[in-house]
mmCIF file of N, CA, C and O in Angstrom:
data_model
loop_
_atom_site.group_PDB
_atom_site.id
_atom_site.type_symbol
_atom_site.label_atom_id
_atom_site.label_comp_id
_atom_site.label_asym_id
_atom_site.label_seq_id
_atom_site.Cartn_x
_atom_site.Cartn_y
_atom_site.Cartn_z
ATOM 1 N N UNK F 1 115.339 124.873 76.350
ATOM 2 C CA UNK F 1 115.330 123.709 75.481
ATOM 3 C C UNK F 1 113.882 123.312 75.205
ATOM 4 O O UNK F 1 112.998 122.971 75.990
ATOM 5 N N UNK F 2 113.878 123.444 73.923
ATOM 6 C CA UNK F 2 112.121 122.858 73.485
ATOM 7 C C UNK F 2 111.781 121.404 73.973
ATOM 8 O O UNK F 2 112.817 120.820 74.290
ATOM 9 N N UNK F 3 110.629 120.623 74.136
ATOM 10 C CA UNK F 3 110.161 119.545 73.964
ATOM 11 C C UNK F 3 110.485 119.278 72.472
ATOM 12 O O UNK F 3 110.308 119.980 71.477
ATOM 13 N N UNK F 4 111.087 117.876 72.652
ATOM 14 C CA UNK F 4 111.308 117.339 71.129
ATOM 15 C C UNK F 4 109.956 117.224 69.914
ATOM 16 O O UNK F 4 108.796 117.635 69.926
ATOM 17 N N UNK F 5 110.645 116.581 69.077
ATOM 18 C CA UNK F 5 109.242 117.065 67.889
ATOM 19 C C UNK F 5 109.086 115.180 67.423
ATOM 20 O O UNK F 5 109.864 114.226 67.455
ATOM 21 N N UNK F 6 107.985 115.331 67.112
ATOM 22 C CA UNK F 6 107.442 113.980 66.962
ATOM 23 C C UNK F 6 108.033 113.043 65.385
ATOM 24 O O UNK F 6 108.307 111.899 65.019
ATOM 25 N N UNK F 7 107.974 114.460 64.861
ATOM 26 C CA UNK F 7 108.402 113.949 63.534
ATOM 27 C C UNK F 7 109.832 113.088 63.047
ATOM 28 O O UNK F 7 109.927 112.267 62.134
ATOM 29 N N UNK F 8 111.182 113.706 64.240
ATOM 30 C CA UNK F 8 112.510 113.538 64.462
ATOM 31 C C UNK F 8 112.174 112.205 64.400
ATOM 32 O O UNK F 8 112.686 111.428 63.593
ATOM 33 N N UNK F 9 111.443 111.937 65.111
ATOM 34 C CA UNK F 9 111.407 110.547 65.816
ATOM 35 C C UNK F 9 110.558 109.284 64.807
ATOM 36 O O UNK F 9 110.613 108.101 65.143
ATOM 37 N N UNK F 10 110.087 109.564 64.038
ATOM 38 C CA UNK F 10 109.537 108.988 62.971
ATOM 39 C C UNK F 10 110.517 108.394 62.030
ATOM 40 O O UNK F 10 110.466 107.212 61.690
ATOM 41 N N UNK F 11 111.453 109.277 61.595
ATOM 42 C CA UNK F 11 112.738 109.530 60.818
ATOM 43 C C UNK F 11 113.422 108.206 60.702
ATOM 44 O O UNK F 11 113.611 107.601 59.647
ATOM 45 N N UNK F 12 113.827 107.762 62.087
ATOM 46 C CA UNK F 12 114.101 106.651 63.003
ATOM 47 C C UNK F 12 114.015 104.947 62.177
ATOM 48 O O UNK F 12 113.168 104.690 61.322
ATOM 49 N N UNK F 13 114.681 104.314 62.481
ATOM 50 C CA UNK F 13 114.329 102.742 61.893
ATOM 51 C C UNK F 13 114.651 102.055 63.783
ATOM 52 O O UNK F 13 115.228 102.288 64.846
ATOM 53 N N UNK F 14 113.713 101.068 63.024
ATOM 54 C CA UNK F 14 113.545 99.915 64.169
ATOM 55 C C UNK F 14 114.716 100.010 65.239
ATOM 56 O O UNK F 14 114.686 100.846 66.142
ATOM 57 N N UNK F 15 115.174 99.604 65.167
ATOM 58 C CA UNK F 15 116.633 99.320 65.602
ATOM 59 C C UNK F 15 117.015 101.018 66.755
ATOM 60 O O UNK F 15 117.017 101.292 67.955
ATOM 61 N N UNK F 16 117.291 101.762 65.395
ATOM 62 C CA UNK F 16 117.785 103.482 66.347
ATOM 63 C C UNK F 16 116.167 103.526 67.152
ATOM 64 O O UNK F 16 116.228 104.237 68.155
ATOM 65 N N UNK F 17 115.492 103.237 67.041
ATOM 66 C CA UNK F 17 113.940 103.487 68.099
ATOM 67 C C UNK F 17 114.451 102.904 69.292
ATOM 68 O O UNK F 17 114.838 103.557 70.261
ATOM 69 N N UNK F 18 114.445 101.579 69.200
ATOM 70 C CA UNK F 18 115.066 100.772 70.241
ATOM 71 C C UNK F 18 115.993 101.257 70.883
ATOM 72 O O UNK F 18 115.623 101.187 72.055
ATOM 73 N N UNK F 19 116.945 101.696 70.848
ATOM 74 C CA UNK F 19 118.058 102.028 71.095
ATOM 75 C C UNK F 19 118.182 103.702 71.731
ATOM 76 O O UNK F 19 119.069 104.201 72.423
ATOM 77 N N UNK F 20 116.792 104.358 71.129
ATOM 78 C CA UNK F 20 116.809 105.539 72.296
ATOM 79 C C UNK F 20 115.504 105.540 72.990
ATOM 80 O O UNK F 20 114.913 106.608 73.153
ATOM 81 N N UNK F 21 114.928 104.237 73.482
ATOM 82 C CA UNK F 21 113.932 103.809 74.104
ATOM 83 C C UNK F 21 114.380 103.046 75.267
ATOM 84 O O UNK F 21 113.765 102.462 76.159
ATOM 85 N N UNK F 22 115.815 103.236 74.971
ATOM 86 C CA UNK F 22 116.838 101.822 76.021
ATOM 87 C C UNK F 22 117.514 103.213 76.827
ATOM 88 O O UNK F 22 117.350 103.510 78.010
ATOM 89 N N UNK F 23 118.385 104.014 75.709
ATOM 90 C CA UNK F 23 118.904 105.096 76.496
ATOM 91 C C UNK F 23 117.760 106.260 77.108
ATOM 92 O O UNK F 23 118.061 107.058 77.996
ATOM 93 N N UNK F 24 116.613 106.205 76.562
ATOM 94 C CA UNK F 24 116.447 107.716 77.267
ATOM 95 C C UNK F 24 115.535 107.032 78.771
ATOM 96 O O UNK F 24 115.191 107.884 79.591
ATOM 97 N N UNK F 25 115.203 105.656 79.060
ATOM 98 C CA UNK F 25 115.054 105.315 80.104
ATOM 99 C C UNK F 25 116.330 104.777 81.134
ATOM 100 O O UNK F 25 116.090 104.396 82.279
ATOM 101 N N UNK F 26 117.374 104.797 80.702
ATOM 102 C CA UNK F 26 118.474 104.665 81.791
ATOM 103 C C UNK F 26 119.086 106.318 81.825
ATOM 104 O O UNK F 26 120.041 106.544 82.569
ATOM 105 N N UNK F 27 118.462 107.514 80.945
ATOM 106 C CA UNK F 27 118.831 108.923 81.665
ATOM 107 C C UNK F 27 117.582 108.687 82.555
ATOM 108 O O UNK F 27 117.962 108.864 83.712
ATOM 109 N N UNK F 28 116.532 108.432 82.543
ATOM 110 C CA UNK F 28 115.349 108.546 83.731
ATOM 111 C C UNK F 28 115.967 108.128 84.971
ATOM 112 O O UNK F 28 115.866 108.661 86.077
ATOM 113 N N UNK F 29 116.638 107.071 84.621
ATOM 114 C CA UNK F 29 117.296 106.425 85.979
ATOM 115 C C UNK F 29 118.248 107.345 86.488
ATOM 116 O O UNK F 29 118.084 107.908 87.570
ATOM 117 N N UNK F 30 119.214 107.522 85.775
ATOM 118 C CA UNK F 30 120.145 108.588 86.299
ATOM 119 C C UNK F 30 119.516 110.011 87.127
ATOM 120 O O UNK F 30 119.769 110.583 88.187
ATOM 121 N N UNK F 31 118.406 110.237 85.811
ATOM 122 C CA UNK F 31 118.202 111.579 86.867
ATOM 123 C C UNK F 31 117.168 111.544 88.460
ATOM 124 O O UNK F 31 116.951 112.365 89.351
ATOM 125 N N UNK F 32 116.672 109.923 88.141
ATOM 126 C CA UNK F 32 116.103 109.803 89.466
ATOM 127 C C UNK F 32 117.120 109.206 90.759
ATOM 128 O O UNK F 32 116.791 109.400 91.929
ATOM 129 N N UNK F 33 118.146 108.601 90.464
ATOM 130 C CA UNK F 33 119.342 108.814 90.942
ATOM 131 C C UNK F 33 119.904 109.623 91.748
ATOM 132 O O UNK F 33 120.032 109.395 92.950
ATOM 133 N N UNK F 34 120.381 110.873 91.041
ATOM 134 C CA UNK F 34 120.422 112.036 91.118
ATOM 135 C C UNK F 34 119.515 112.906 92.078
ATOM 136 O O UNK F 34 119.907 113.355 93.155
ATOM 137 N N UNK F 35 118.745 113.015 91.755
ATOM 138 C CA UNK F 35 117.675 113.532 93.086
ATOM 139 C C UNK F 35 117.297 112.707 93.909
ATOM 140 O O UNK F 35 116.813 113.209 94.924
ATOM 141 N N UNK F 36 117.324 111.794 93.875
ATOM 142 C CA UNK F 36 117.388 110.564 95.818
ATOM 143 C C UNK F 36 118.885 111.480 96.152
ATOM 144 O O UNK F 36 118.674 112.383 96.961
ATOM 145 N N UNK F 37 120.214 111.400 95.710
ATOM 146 C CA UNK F 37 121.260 112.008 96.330
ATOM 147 C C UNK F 37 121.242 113.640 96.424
ATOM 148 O O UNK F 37 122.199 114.413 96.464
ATOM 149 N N UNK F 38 120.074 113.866 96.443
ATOM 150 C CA UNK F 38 120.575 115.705 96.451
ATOM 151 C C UNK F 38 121.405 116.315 95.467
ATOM 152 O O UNK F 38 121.986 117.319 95.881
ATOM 153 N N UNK F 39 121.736 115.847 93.715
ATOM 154 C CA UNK F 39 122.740 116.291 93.160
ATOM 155 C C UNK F 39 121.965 116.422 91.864
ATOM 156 O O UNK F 39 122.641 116.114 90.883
ATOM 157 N N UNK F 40 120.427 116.889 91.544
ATOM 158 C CA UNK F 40 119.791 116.856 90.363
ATOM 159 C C UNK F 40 119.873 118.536 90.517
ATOM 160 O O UNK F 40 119.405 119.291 91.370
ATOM 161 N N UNK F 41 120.809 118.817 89.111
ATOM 162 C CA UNK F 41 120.326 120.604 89.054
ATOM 163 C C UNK F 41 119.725 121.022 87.784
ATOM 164 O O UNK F 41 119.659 122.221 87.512
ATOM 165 N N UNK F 42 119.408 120.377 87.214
ATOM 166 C CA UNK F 42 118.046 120.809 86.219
ATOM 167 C C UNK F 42 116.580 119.633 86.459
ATOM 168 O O UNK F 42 116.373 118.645 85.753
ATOM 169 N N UNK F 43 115.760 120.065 87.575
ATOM 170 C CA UNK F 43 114.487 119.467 87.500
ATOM 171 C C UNK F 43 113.859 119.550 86.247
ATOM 172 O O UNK F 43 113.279 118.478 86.073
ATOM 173 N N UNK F 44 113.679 120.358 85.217
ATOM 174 C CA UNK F 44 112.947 120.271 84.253
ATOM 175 C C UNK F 44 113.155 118.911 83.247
ATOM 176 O O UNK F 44 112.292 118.553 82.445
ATOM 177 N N UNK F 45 114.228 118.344 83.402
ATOM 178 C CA UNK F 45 115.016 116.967 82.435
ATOM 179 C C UNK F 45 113.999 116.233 82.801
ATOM 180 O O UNK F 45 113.565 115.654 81.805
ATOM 181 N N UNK F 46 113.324 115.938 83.871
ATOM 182 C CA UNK F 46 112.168 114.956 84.012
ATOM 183 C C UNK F 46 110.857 114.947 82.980
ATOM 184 O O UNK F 46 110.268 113.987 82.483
ATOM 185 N N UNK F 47 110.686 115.993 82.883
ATOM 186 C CA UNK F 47 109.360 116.416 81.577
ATOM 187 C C UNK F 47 109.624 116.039 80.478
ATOM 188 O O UNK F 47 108.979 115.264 79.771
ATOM 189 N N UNK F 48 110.995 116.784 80.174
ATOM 190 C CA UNK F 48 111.444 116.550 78.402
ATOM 191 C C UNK F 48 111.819 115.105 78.432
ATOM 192 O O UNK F 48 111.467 114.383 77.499
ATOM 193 N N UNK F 49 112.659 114.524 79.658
ATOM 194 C CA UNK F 49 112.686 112.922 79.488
ATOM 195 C C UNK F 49 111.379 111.984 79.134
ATOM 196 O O UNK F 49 111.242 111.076 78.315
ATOM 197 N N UNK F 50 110.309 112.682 80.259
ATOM 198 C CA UNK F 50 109.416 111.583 79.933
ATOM 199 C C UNK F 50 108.270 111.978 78.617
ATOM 200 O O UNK F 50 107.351 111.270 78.205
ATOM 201 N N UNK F 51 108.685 113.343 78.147
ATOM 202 C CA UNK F 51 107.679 113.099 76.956
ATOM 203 C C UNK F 51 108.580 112.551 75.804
ATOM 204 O O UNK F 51 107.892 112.361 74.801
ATOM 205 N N UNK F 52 109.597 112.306 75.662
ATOM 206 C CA UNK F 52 110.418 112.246 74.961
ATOM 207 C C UNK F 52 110.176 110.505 74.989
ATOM 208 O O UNK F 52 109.804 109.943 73.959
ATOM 209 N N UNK F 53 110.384 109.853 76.055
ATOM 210 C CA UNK F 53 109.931 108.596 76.084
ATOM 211 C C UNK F 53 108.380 107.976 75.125
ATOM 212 O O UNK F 53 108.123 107.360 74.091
ATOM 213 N N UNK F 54 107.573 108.713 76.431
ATOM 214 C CA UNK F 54 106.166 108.691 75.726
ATOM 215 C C UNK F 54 105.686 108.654 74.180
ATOM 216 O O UNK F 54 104.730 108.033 73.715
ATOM 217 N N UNK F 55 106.994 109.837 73.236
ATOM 218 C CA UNK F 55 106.519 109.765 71.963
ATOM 219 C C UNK F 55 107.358 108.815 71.522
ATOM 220 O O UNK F 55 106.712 108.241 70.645
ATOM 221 N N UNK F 56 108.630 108.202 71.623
ATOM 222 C CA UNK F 56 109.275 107.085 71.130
ATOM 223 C C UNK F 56 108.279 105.663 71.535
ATOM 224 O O UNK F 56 108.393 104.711 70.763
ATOM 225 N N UNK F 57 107.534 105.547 72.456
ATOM 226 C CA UNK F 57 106.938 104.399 72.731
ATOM 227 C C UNK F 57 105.683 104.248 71.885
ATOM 228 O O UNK F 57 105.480 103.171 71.324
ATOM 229 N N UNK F 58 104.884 105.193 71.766
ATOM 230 C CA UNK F 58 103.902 105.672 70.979
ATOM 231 C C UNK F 58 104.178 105.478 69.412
ATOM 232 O O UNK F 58 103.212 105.338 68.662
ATOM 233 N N UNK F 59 105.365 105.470 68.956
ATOM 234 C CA UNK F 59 105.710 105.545 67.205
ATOM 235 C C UNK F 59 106.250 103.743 67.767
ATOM 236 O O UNK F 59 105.684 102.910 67.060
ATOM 237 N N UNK F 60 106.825 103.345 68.432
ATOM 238 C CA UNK F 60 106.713 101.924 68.299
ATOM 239 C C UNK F 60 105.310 101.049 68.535
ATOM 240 O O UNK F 60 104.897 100.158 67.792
ATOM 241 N N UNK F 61 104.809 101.437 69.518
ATOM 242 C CA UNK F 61 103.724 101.283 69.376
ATOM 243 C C UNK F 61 102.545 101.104 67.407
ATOM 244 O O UNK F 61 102.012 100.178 66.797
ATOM 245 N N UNK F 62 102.657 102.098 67.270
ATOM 246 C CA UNK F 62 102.194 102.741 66.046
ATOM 247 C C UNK F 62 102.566 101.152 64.871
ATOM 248 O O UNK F 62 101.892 100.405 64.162
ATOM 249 N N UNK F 63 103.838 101.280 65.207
ATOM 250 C CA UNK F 63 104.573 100.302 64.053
ATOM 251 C C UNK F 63 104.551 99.018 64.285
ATOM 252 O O UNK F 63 104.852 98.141 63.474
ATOM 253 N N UNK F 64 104.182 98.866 65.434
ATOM 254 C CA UNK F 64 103.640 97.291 65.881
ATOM 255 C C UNK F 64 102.004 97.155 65.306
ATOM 256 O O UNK F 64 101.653 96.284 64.510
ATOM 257 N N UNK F 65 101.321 97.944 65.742
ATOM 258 C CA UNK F 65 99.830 97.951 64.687
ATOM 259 C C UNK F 65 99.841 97.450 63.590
ATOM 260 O O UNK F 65 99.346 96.395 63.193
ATOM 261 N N UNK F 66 100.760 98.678 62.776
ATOM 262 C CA UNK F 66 100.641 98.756 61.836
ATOM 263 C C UNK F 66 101.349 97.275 61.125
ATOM 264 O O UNK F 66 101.021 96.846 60.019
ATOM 265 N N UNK F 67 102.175 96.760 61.855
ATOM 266 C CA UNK F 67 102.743 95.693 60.865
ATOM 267 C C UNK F 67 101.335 93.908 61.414
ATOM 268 O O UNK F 67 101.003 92.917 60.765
ATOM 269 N N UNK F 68 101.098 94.227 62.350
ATOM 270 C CA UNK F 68 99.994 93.358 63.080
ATOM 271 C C UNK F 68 98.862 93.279 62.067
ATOM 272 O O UNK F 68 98.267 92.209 61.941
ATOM 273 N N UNK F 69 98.434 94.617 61.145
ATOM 274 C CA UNK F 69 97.268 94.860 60.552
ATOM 275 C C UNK F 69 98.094 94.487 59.190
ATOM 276 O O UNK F 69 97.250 94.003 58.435
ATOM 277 N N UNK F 70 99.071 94.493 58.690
ATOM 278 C CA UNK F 70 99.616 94.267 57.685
ATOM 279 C C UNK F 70 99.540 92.513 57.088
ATOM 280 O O UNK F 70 99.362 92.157 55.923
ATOM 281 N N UNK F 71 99.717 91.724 58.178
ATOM 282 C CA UNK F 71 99.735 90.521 58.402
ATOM 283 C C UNK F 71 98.591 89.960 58.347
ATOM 284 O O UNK F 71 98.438 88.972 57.629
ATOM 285 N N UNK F 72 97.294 90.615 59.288
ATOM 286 C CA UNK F 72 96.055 89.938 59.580
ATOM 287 C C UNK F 72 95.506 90.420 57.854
ATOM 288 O O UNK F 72 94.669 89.572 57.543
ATOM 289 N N UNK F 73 95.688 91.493 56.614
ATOM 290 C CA UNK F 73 95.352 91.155 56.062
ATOM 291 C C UNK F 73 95.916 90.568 55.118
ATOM 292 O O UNK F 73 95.271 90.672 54.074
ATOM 293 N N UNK F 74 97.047 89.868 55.012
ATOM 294 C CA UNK F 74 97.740 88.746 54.323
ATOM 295 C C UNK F 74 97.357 87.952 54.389
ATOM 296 O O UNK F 74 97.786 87.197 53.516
ATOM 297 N N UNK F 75 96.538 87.447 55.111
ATOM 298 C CA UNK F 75 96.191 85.922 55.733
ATOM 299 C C UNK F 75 94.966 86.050 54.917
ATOM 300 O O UNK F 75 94.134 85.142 54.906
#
């Protein structure tokens, strides 16, 4: 399974961002869950989880700037 692509995630509106920024940190939980009980059988889900996070936080991120800089020059 590849690392996801940045662009997918761009695609996205407010709302669906949120919403797999909510789910793909309660799979983090699960799979850390999971390995405290001895029952994690793909270790690699930790990587693709957390870059997968990282770039959804990063494009919200992005869009908080960008609407911050949108505003400061309205004023």
């Amino acid at each position: 399974m590849p690392l996801p692509k940045i662009e997918e995630i761009r695609d996205l509106n407010d709302q669906e961002l949120n919403d797999q920024i909510v789910a793909t940190k309660k799979e983090l939980f699960q799979l850390r869950f999971q390995k405290a009980t001895r029952q994690l059988e793909k270790p690699h889900q930790f990587k693709h989880l957390r870059h997968r996070l990282a770039q959804l936080m990063t494009i919200e991120r992005e869009r908080q700037l960008a609407a911050s800089k949108s505003e400061a020059t309205e004023e």
